[in-house]
Amino acid sequence: VSFERHDFDELEAIERWAVSETTPALSRYCPHTPTPKQQQFLALQTLEALYGGQAGGGKSDALPMGALQYVDVPGFAALLLRRTYADLSLPGALMDRVREWLAPTDARWHADSKTWQFPKGGSITFGYLETDSDIFRYQSAEFQYIGFDELTQFTRRQYTYLISRLRRPDGSSDALGRVPLRMRAATNPGGIGHRWVMERFGLKRDGTQTPNHPRPFVPARLSDNAHIDAEAYRRSLAELDSTTRDQLEHGRWVADGHGRIYPFDPEVHAIDGAPEIVRPFRVLGVDLGSSEIKPTTSFTDIEWDSYDPCTYVVESVKLPGLDVTGCAEQIKKRREDRDGYLAIVVDPGALGTGYIREFRARHHLPIVEAQKRDKLAFRKLLRAAIERGHVKYYRLLCEALEVETDELIWDEDGLDSVPGLDDHCSDGLLYSWRYSRAHFSRTPAKSPAPGTPEADEAEAARIKAREIEAHRARQERPGWEDW
Ligand SMILES: Nc1ncnc2c1ncn2[C@@H]1O[C@H](COP(=O)(O)OP(=O)(O)O)[C@@H](O)[C@H]1O
Ligand SMILES: [Mg+2]
């Protein structure tokens, strides 16, 4: 066995850990034994430190661990932050995890203040900073430990303001006086704060830190965490696009998207001619535009089958100057041509939801409003599907989509498209594709592909089942019918 330098660093950290006075509180309240990397992070005494890199390494767990180290000290107060309340409170998220740890202990939960109170007088509070002005909620608060999870989702201002909340109350007891003041953060690369976080902690793109940087950085690796099924985790990461995989799977500090958002390549994704088979699931995506002159209302017609991971774009066009009635006519015409849709997904855009009400009430169209939450995340997922060749388009009627996606590029931060570029067809595709994937994942009965032995077997089974059913029906007929 050969040791590398970082192994010695780790051993040293473990040794320091072993003599640390903070172990009793942590081991009483946290059911997890910190991994060597987590111990290294927990042993740090500097004002700031970052635990960053690959997903699944145990970064998020390390934040509440750090808070628990000193909860035995009377007056000790810790704050754990996520960007939004949803991030904080969803099942499996920070608040939920800590509840699992602390519910069986003598710590008490106060729901109104989102605080765990410990018998010896320490406390841990949860909070979120949705807008920049949310920081003022903490104007008169004092903490000795502040933990940010997913730091790159915060603004620099939110982080630096909170540093000023790191202090000890006047006339602190001796014990509280000895507690180190700590800003601690965990994060994956990517997000709105990617740049400032890299700068503040001197990070390089390959996931290492410039030497002798004053703010410690502990690089996270998936392999640090023996408590996770790494293979299954890697498989789930394989669903992501190449940039996000670089960030989460490889822990590289590459910025979010650059170049084209939807990297269609006619060689790979275009199909010549018209569809030759009829697929059972069809959705129309409509992006409403208000321009009288420019073609800003788009209709994107997609279809798929449950045995095929691919989504097929049958048509994607843009039209100018449509009023409510004109638009409803377009939708109805398509619905007739296509023999009905599973759903018609509409983004009313600037025209507002009044349009959708009108479609429903006056034109009796069963409209589903486009899901626009987490648009960035879904753009990345659509991008991933394109990269895997799981979106194809019929070239004949998709010229507008081809031209548009050829030009549509990420903005400087890689979070949205460059302002001013057309995204009507691609938005129509995004919303209808989002609907299709939700439906796809809810449709477990995967019929096998036609022509395969599995398909023949399934057909034989169906015929047999039909015969049995017919036989049973004959048996159940009342006797007099047989006369
Ligand atoms: N020391 C540990 N002991 C047991 N389980 C752990 C430990 N550290 C992390 N885990 C678990 O492993 C999973 C991934 O850890 P998490 O902290 O969410 O990783 P990250 O934030 O780096 O993506 C979580 O379910 C977490 O509870
Ligand atoms: Mg995490």
PDB file of C-alpha atoms and ligand atoms in Angstrom, residues 30-36 38 51-63 65 92 97 101 149-150 186-188 220-222 224-228 233, ligand 1:
ATOM      1  CA  CYS A  30     -25.768  12.260  14.890  1.00  0.00           C
ATOM      2  CA  PRO A  31     -26.287   8.586  14.017  1.00  0.00           C
ATOM      3  CA  HIS A  32     -23.686   8.816  11.243  1.00  0.00           C
ATOM      4  CA  THR A  33     -19.984   8.410  11.865  1.00  0.00           C
ATOM      5  CA  PRO A  34     -18.250  11.106   9.816  1.00  0.00           C
ATOM      6  CA  THR A  35     -16.197   9.845   6.886  1.00  0.00           C
ATOM      7  CA  PRO A  36     -12.499  10.833   6.898  1.00  0.00           C
ATOM      8  CA  GLN A  38     -16.108  14.919   6.710  1.00  0.00           C
ATOM      9  CA  TYR A  51     -16.735  21.491   1.157  1.00  0.00           C
ATOM     10  CA  GLY A  52     -17.313  21.140  -2.563  1.00  0.00           C
ATOM     11  CA  GLY A  53     -17.247  18.921  -5.592  1.00  0.00           C
ATOM     12  CA  GLN A  54     -18.850  15.655  -6.634  1.00  0.00           C
ATOM     13  CA  ALA A  55     -22.435  14.922  -5.691  1.00  0.00           C
ATOM     14  CA  GLY A  56     -23.098  12.173  -3.190  1.00  0.00           C
ATOM     15  CA  GLY A  57     -19.848  12.576  -1.279  1.00  0.00           C
ATOM     16  CA  GLY A  58     -21.549  13.570   1.964  1.00  0.00           C
ATOM     17  CA  LYS A  59     -21.294  17.352   1.833  1.00  0.00           C
ATOM     18  CA  SER A  60     -24.837  18.164   2.910  1.00  0.00           C
ATOM     19  CA  ASP A  61     -24.623  15.787   5.868  1.00  0.00           C
ATOM     20  CA  ALA A  62     -21.436  17.488   7.038  1.00  0.00           C
ATOM     21  CA  LEU A  63     -23.189  20.832   7.594  1.00  0.00           C
ATOM     22  CA  MET A  65     -22.720  17.629  11.777  1.00  0.00           C
ATOM     23  CA  GLY A  92     -35.038  14.000   2.194  1.00  0.00           C
ATOM     24  CA  ARG A  97     -32.676  14.548   7.548  1.00  0.00           C
ATOM     25  CA  TRP A 101     -31.401  12.329  13.525  1.00  0.00           C
ATOM     26  CA  ASP A 149     -25.942  24.235   1.605  1.00  0.00           C
ATOM     27  CA  GLU A 150     -25.559  24.550  -2.178  1.00  0.00           C
ATOM     28  CA  ALA A 186     -21.194  22.874   0.935  1.00  0.00           C
ATOM     29  CA  THR A 187     -21.833  22.885  -2.787  1.00  0.00           C
ATOM     30  CA  ASN A 188     -21.710  21.260  -6.170  1.00  0.00           C
ATOM     31  CA  ALA A 220     -15.635  15.986  -2.173  1.00  0.00           C
ATOM     32  CA  ARG A 221     -15.601  12.702  -4.078  1.00  0.00           C
ATOM     33  CA  LEU A 222     -18.417  10.259  -4.480  1.00  0.00           C
ATOM     34  CA  ASP A 224     -15.534   9.251  -0.021  1.00  0.00           C
ATOM     35  CA  ASN A 225     -18.971   8.029   0.942  1.00  0.00           C
ATOM     36  CA  ALA A 226     -19.169   4.286   1.501  1.00  0.00           C
ATOM     37  CA  HIS A 227     -22.787   4.684   2.621  1.00  0.00           C
ATOM     38  CA  ILE A 228     -24.138   5.264  -0.835  1.00  0.00           C
ATOM     39  CA  TYR A 233     -25.905   6.840  -8.108  1.00  0.00           C
TER      40      TYR A 233
HETATM   41  N1  LIG B   1     -20.976   9.730   7.322  1.00  0.00           N
HETATM   42  C1  LIG B   1     -22.090   9.229   6.792  1.00  0.00           C
HETATM   43  N2  LIG B   1     -22.659   8.111   7.279  1.00  0.00           N
HETATM   44  C2  LIG B   1     -23.784   7.584   6.720  1.00  0.00           C
HETATM   45  N3  LIG B   1     -24.424   8.122   5.669  1.00  0.00           N
HETATM   46  C3  LIG B   1     -23.925   9.256   5.144  1.00  0.00           C
HETATM   47  C4  LIG B   1     -22.741   9.868   5.661  1.00  0.00           C
HETATM   48  N4  LIG B   1     -22.489  10.961   4.938  1.00  0.00           N
HETATM   49  C5  LIG B   1     -23.473  11.060   4.017  1.00  0.00           C
HETATM   50  N5  LIG B   1     -24.332  10.023   4.132  1.00  0.00           N
HETATM   51  C6  LIG B   1     -25.516   9.786   3.292  1.00  0.00           C
HETATM   52  O1  LIG B   1     -25.133   9.656   1.938  1.00  0.00           O
HETATM   53  C7  LIG B   1     -26.070  10.308   1.075  1.00  0.00           C
HETATM   54  C8  LIG B   1     -25.371  11.391   0.245  1.00  0.00           C
HETATM   55  O2  LIG B   1     -24.826  12.358   1.126  1.00  0.00           O
HETATM   56  P1  LIG B   1     -25.030  13.936   0.924  1.00  0.00           P
HETATM   57  O3  LIG B   1     -24.531  14.587   2.145  1.00  0.00           O
HETATM   58  O4  LIG B   1     -26.410  14.248   0.509  1.00  0.00           O
HETATM   59  O5  LIG B   1     -24.050  14.191  -0.309  1.00  0.00           O
HETATM   60  P2  LIG B   1     -23.796  15.526  -1.142  1.00  0.00           P
HETATM   61  O6  LIG B   1     -24.415  16.656  -0.410  1.00  0.00           O
HETATM   62  O7  LIG B   1     -22.312  15.620  -1.241  1.00  0.00           O
HETATM   63  O8  LIG B   1     -24.407  15.280  -2.486  1.00  0.00           O
HETATM   64  C9  LIG B   1     -27.143  10.866   1.983  1.00  0.00           C
HETATM   65  O9  LIG B   1     -28.204   9.948   2.038  1.00  0.00           O
HETATM   66  C10 LIG B   1     -26.454  10.962   3.324  1.00  0.00           C
HETATM   67  O10 LIG B   1     -27.354  10.911   4.413  1.00  0.00           O
END
